[in-house]
Short mmCIF file of C-alpha atoms and ligand atoms in Angstrom, two decimals:
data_model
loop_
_atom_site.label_atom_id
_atom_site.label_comp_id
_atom_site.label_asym_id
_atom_site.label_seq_id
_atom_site.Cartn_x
_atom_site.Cartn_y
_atom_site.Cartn_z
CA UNK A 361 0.00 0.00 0.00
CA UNK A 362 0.84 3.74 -0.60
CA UNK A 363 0.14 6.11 2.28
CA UNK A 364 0.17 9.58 2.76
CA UNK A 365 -0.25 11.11 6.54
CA UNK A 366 -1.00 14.62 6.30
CA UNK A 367 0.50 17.18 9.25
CA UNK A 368 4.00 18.03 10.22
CA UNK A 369 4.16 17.39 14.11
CA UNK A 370 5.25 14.98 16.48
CA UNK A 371 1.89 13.36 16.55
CA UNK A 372 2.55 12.89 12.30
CA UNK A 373 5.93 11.19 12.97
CA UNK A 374 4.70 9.18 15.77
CA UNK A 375 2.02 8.15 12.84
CA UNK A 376 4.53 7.94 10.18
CA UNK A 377 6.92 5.52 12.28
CA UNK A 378 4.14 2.90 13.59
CA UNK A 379 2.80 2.94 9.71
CA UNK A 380 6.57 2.12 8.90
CA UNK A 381 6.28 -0.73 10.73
CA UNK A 382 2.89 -2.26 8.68
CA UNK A 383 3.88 -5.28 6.94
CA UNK A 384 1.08 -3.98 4.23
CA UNK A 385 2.93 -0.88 3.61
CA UNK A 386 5.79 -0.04 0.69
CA UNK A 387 6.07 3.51 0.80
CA UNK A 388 5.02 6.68 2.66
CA UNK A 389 4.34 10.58 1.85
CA UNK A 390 3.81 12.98 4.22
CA UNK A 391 2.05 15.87 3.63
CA UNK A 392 4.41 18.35 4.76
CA UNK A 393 6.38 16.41 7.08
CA UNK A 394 9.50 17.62 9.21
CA UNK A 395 12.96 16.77 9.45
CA UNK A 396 12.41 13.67 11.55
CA UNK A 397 9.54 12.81 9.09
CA UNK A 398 11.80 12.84 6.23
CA UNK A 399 13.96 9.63 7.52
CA UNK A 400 10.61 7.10 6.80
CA UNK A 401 8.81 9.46 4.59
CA UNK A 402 9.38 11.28 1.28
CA UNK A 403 7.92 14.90 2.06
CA UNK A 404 6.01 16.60 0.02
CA UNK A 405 5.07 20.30 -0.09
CA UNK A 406 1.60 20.79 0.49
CA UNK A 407 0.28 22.59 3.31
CA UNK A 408 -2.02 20.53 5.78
CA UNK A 409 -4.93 22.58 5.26
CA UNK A 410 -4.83 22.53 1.07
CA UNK A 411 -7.43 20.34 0.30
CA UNK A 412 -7.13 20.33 -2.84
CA UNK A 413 -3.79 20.36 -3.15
CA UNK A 414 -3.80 16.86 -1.09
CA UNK A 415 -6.24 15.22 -3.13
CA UNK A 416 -4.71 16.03 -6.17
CA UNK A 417 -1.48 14.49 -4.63
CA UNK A 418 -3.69 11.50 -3.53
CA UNK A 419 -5.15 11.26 -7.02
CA UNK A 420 -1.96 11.37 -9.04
CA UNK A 421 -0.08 9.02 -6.98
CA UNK A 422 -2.83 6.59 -6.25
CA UNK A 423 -2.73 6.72 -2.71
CA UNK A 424 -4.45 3.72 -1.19
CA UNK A 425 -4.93 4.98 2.35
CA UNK A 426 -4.57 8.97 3.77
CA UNK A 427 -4.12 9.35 7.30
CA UNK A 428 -5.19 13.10 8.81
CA UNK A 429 -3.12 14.28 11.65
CA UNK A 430 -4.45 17.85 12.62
CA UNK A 431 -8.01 19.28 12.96
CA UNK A 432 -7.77 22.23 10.66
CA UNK A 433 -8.19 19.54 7.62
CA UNK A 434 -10.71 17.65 9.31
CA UNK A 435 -12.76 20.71 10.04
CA UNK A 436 -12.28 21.67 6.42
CA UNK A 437 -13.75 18.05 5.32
CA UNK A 438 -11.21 16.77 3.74
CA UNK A 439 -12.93 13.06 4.60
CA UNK A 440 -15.87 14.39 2.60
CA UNK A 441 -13.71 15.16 -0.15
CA UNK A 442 -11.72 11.95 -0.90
CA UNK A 443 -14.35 9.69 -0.09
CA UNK A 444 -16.13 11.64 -2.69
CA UNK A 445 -13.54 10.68 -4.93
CA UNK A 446 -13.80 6.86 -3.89
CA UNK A 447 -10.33 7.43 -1.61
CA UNK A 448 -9.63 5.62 1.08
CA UNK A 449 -9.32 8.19 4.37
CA UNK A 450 -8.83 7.72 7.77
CA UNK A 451 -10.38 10.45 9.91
CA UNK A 452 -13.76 11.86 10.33
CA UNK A 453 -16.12 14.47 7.76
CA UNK A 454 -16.87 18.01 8.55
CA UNK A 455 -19.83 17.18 10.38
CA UNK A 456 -17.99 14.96 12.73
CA UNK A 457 -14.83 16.91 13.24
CA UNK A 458 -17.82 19.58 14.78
CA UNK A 459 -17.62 18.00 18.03
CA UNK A 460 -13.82 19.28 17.70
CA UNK A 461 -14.69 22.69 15.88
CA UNK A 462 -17.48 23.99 18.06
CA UNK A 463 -17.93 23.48 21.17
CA UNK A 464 -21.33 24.95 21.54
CA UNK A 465 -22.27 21.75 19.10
CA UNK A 466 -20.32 19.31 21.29
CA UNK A 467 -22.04 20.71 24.44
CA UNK A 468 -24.99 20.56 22.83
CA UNK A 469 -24.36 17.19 21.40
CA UNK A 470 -23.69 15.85 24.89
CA UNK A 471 -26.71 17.52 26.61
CA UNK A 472 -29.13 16.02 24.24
CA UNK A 473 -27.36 12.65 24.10
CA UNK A 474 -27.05 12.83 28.38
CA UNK A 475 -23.13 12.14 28.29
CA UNK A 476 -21.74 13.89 31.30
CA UNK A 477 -19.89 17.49 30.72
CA UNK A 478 -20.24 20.47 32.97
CA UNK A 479 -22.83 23.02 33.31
CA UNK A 480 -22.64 25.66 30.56
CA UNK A 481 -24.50 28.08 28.14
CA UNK A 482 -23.73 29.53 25.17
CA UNK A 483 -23.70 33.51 24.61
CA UNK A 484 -23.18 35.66 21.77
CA UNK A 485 -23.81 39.08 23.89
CA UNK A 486 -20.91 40.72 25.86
CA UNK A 487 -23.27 41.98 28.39
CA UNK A 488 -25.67 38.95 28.63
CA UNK A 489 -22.41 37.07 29.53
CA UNK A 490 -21.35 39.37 32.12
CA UNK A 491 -24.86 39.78 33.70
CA UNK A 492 -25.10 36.04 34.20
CA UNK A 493 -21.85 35.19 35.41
CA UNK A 494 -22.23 35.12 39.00
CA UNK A 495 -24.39 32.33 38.79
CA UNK A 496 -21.49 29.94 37.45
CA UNK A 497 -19.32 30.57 40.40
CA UNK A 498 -15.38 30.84 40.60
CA UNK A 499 -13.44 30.34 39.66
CA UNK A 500 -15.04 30.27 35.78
CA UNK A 501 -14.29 28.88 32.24
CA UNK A 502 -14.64 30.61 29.48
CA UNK A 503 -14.30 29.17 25.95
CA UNK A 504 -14.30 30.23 22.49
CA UNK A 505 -16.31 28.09 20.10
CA UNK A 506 -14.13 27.98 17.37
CA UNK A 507 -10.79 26.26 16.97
CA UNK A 508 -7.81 28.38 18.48
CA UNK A 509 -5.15 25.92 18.25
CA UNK A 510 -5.33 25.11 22.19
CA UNK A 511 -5.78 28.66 23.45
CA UNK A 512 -8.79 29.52 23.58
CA UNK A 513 -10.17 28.00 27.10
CA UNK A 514 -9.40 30.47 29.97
CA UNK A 515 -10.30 29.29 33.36
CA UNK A 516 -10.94 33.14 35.16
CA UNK A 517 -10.15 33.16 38.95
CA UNK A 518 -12.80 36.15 39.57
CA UNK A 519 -15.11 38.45 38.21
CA UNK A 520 -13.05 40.69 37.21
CA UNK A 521 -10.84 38.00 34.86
CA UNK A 522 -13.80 36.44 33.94
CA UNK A 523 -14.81 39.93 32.12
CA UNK A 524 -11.57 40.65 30.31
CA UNK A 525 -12.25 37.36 28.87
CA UNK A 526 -15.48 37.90 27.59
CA UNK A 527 -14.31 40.69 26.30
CA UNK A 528 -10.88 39.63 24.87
CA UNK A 529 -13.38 37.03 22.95
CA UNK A 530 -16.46 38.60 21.76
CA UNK A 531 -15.66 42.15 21.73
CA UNK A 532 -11.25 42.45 20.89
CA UNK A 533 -12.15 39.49 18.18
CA UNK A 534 -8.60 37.69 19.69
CA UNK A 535 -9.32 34.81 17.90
CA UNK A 536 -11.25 35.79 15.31
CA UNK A 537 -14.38 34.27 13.90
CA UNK A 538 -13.55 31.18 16.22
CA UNK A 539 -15.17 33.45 18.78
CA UNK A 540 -17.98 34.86 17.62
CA UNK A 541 -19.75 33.26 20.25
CA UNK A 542 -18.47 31.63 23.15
CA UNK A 543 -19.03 28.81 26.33
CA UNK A 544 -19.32 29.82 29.93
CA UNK A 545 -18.89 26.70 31.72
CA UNK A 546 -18.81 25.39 35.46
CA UNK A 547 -15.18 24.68 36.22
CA UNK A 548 -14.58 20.92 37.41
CA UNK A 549 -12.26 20.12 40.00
CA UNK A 550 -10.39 16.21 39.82
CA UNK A 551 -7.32 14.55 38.19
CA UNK A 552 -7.52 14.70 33.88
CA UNK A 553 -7.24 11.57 31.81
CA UNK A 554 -6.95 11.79 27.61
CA UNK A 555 -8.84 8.54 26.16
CA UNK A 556 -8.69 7.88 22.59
CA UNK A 557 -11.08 5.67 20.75
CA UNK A 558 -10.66 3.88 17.41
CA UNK A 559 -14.51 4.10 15.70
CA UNK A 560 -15.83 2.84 12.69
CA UNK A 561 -19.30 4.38 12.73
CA UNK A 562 -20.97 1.77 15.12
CA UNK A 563 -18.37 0.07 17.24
CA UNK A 564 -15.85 1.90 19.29
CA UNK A 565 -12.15 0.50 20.47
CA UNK A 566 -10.81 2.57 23.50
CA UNK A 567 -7.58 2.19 23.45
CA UNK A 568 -4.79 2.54 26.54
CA UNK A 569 -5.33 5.65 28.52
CA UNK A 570 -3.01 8.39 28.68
CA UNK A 571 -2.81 12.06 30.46
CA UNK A 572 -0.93 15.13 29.12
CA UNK A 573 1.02 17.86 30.87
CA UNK A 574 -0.48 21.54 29.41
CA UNK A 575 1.39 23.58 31.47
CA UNK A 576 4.82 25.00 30.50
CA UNK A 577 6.57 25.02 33.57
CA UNK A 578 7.49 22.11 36.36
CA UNK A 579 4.72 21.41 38.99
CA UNK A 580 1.77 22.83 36.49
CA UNK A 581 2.89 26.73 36.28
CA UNK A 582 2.94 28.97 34.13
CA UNK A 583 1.21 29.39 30.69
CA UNK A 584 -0.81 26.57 29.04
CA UNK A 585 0.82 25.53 25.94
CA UNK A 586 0.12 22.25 23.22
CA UNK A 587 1.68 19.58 25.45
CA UNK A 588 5.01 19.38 27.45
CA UNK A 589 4.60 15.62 27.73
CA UNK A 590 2.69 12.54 28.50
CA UNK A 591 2.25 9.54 30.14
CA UNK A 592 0.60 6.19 29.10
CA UNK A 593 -1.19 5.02 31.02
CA UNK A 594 -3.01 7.57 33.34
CA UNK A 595 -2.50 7.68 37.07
CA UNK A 596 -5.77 8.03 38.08
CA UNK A 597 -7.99 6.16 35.66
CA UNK A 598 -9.05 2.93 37.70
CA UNK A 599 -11.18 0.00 36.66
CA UNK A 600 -14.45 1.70 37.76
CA UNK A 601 -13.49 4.80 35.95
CA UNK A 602 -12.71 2.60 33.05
CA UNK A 603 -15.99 0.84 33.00
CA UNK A 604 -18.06 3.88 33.57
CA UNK A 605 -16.44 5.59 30.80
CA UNK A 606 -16.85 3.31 28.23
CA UNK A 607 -20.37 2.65 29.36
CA UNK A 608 -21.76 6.10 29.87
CA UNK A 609 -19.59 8.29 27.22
CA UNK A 610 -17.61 6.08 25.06
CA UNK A 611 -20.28 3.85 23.94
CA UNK A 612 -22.89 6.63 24.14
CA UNK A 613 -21.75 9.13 22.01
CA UNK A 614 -20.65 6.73 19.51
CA UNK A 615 -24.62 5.08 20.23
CA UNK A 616 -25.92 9.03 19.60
CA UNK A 617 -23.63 9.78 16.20
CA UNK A 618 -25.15 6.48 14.56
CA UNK A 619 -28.52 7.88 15.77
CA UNK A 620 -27.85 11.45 14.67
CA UNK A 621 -26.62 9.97 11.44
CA UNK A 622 -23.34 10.98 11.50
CA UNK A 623 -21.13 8.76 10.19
CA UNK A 624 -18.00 8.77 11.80
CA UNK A 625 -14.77 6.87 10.89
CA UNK A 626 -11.66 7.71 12.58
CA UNK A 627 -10.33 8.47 16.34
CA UNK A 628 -12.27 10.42 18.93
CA UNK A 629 -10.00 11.61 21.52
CA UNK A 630 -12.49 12.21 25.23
CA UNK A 631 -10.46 14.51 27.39
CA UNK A 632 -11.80 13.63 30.60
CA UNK A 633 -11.91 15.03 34.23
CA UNK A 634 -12.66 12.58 36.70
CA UNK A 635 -14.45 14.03 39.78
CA UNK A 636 -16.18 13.24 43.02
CA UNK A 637 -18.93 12.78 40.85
CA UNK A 638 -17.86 10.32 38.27
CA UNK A 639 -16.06 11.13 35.11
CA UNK A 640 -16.96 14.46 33.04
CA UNK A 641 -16.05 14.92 29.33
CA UNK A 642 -14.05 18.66 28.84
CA UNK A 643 -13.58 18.37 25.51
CA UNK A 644 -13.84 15.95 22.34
CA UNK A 645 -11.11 15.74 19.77
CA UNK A 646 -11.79 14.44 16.48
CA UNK A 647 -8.29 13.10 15.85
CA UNK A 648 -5.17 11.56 17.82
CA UNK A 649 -4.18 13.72 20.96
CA UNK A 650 -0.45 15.73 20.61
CA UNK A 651 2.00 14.54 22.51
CA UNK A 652 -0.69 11.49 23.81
CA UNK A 653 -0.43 9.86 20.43
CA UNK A 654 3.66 9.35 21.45
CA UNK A 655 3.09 7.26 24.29
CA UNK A 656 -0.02 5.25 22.91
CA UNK A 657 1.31 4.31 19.89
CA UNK A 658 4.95 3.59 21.26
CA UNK A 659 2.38 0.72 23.39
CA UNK A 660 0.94 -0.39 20.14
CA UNK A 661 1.76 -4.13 19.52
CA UNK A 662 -0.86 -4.55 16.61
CA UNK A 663 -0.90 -3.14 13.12
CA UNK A 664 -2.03 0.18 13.19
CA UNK A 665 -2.67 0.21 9.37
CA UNK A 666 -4.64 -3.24 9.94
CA UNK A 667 -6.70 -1.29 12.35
CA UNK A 668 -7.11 1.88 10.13
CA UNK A 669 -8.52 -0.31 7.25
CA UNK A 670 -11.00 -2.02 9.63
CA UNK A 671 -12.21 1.48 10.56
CA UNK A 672 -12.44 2.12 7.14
CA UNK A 673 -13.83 -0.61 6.50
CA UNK A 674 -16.67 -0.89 9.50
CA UNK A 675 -15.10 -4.14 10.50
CA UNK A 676 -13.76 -2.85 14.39
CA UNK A 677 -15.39 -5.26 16.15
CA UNK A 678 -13.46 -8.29 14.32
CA UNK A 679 -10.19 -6.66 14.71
CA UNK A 680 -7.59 -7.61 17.28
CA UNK A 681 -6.09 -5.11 18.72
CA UNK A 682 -2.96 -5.89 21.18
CA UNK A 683 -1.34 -3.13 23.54
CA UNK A 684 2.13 -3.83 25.66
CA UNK A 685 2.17 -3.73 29.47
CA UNK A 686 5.22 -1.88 29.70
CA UNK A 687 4.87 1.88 30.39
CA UNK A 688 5.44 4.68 28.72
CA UNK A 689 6.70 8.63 29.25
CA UNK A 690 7.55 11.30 26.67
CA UNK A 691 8.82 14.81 27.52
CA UNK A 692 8.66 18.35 24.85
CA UNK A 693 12.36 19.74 24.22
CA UNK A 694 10.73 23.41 23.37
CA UNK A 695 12.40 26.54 22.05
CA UNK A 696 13.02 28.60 25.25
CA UNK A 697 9.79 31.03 25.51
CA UNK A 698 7.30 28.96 23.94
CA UNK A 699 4.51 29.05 24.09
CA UNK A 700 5.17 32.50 23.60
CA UNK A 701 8.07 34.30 21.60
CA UNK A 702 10.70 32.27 20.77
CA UNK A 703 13.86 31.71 18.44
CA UNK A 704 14.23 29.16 15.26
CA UNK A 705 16.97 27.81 13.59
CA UNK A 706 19.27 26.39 16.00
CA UNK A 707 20.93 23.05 15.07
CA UNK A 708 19.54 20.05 17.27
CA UNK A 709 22.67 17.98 17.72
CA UNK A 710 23.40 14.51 20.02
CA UNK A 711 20.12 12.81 18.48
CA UNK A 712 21.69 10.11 17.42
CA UNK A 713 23.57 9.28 20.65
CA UNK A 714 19.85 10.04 22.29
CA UNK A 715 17.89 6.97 19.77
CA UNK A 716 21.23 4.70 21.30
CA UNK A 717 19.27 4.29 24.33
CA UNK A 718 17.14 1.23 25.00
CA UNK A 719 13.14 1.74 24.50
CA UNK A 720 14.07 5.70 23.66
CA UNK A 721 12.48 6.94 20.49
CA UNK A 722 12.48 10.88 19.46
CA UNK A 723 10.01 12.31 17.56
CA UNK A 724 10.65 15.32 15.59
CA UNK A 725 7.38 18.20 15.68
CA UNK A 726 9.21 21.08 14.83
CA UNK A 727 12.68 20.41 13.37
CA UNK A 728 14.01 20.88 9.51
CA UNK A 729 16.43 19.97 7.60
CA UNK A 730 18.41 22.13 6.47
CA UNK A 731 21.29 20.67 3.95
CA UNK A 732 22.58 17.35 6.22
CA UNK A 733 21.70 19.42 9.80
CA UNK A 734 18.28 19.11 11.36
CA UNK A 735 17.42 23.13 13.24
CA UNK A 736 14.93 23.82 15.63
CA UNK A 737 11.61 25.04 13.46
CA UNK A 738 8.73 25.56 15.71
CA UNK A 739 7.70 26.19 19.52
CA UNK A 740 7.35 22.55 20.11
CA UNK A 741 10.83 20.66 19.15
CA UNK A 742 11.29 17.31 19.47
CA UNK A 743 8.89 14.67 22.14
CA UNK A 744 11.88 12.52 23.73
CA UNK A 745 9.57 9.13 24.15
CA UNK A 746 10.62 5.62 26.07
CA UNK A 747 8.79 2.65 27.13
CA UNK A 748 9.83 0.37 29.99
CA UNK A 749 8.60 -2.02 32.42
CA UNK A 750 7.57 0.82 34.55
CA UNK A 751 7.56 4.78 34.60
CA UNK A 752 10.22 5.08 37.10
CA UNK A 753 12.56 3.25 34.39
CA UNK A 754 10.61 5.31 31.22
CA UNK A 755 11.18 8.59 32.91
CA UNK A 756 15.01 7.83 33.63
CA UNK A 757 15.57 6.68 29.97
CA UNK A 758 13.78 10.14 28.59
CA UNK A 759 15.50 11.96 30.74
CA UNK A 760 19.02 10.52 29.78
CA UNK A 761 18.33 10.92 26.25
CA UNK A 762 17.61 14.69 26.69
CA UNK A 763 21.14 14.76 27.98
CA UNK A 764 22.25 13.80 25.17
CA UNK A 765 20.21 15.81 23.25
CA UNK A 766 21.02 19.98 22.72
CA UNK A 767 19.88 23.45 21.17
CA UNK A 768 20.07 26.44 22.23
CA UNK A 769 17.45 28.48 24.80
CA UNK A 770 16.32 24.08 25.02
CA UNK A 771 13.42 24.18 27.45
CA UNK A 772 11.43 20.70 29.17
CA UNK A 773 10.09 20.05 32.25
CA UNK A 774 11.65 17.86 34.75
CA UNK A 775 8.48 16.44 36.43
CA UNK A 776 6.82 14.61 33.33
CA UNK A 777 6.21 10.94 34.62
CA UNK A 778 5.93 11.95 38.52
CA UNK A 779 2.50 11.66 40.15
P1 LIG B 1970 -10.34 21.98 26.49
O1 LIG B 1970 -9.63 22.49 25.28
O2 LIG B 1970 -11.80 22.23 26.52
O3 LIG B 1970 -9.96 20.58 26.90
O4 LIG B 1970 -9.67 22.78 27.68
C1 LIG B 1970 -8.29 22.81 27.90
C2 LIG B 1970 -7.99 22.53 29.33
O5 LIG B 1970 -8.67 23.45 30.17
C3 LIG B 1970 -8.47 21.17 29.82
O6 LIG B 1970 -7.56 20.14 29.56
C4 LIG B 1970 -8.62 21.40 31.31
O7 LIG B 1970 -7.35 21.34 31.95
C5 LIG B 1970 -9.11 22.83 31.35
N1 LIG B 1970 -10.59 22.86 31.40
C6 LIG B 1970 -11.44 22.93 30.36
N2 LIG B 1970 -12.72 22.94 30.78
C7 LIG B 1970 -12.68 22.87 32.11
C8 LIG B 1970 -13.68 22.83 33.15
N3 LIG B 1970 -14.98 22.88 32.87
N4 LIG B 1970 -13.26 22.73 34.42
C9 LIG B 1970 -11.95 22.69 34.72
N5 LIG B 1970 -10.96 22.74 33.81
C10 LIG B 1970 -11.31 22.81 32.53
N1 LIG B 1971 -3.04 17.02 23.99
C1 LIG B 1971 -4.25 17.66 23.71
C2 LIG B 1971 -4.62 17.72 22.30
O1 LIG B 1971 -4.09 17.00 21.47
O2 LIG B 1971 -5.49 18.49 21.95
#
């Protein structure tokens, strides 16, 4: 089989290196790739969000299978449009990458289908907002609807933070038409889990749990940011949690988008928050989790392209699917000031040494090439990943390997893997 995997992160060469490893597969594109990319993958230059670009690509080259990374594409229904063309695509249409692209049809989707989220309502007014705020308590969240690549969800301490938000939002336009309406929602207090589900339109296959660290600095401070690691599995997601998850939101939304007749083929990623009160759903994805995908998929025993054409296909629920025991840990080398300002171009050097190590793997998200170096090219760098038998041996391999590892202004925390 031919593949192409569109996207150009760590998630995409996570994807890119399990897909390497298909027995079904001869050769992979990625659609645009990165410097780590371009070791399993021939690159090519088309942005992730030209869809026509891509299925012209597809087309030409008779891709048999096209794996979507990000949302933007998704959102932009870029299932609709190869499947239109009788291509083979592995993600969900524009009406199922909604639950991803507005939340005020995800919250709405879970109130009418009775899968467990916090309060909320929806407002479009400044000063309806404001006049109704009180009632949510503090400390508040306030979301944009649209998709604001991670930053738009503030959780306001008081009144007065609450506001600026609203206004920020709705009134300042900060993130444009992605918040020309916005969620106020009750803020949940408990320990977060990320569970991703393979589905195939009727059956869904949960696979290992994971949690991410969304904070840039050690012990959760400072600014939320993409990811700064990620552990497989998650700390505090029990048997009973387990069960009730897949009971009472797994198996129900996948229950309520047969019954709302969307048809949805791909991976749904429920960001949970488990409280006093039984698991809540914050947020869906409509597409593998960044940096979770680097620990799951590092825990993959199966095929994942075996699994991808059973989704496809609508044959889940006769597919195998095997994970490993063994733990697994991966950590963000950033550019020093992410997620805010920050510096490109540096040379990465001491990778090799760094993929020496036993059960270490490192994924690339923002590197390039650049004649034979690989330089620092985005805000996220590289996700230093390792499995072992347990996180106290994962953590100490990651942690080697980013000794070994250097760029300048480097930044990572030091408490990815701790409880
Ligand atoms: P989201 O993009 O909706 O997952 O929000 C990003 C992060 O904000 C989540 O991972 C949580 O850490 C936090 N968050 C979102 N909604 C809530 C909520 N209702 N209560 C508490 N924290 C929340
Ligand atoms: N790690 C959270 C996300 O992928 O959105």
């Amino acid at each position: 089989m031919k593949v192409l995997v569109v996207g150009s992160g760590g998630r995409e060469h996570t994807l890119v290196w399990k897909i390497a490893q298909s027995k079904l597969v001869e050769k992979i594109y990625c659609a645009p790739g990165n410097g780590g990319i371009g070791e399993l993958a021939e690159c090519v230059d088309i942005a992730a969000d030209d869809i026509k670009g891509l299925l012209n690509f597809a087309l030409d080259n008779s891709i048999d299978l096209t794996v979507v990374g990000p949302e933007v594409p998704l959102s932009l229904g870029i299932a609709d449009c190869f499947e239109e063309k009788g291509m083979r695509i592995f993600g969900p249409g524009g009406k199922g990458a909604m639950l991803e692209s507005s939340k005020a049809f995800s919250k709405d989707f879970m109130i009418r289908n009775k899968i467990p989220t916090a309060a909320y309502k929806v407002y479009y007014e400044p000063e309806e907002a404001k006049f109704e705020l009180d009632g949510f308590g503090y400390p508040v969240v306030i979301k944009a609807d649209g998709l604001a690549a991670g930053k738009g969800v503030i959780i306001a301490q008081n009144r007065e933070d609450a506001i600026s938000a609203i206004d920020d939002i709705l009134t300042v336009k900060k993130f444009g038409d992605a918040g020309s309406r916005i969620i106020v929602e009750e803020f949940l207090v408990g320990k977060e889990a990320s569970i991703l589900a393979f589905v195939d339109g009727k059956v869904a296959a949960p696979m290992v749990s994971a949690q991410d660290y969304k904070r840039a600095l050690d012990n959760d401070g400072g600014l939320n940011t993409g990811g700064m690691g990620a552990v497989s599995p998650a700390f505090y997601y029990d048997d009973k949690t387990t069960a009730i998850v897949e009971r009472d939101i797994i198996q129900r939304t996948v229950d309520a988008l047969k019954a709302e007749d969307i048809c949805y083929k791909g991976v749904l990623y429920f960001g949970i928050m488990i409280t006093e009160k039984g698991p809540k759903v914050l947020e869906y994805n409509t597409r593998f989790g960044d940096p979770e995908t680097e620990v799951v998929l590092l825990r993959l025993e199966s095929d994942l392209v075996e699994i991808m054409n059973s989704v496809i296909d609508g044959k889940l629920g006769a597919q195998k699917i095997q994970w490993k025991v063994e733990q697994a840990v991966c950590v963000v080398m950033a550019s020093g000031g992410y997620p805010e300002h920050y510096e490109k171009g540096y040379e990465i050097k001491g990778l090799d040494k760094a993929a020496k190590i036993d059960g270490v793997t490192v994924f690339h998200a923002g590197t390039k090439k650049v004649s034979d170096r690989i330089v620092t090219s985005g805000g996220r760098v590289l996700v230093v990943s390792a499995i072992a038998k347990d996180f106290n041996l994962a953590r100490e391999k990651a942690y080697k390997a980013i000794g070994d590892i250097g760029f300048e202004k480097a930044h990572y925390r030091r408490d990815i893997g701790r409880m």
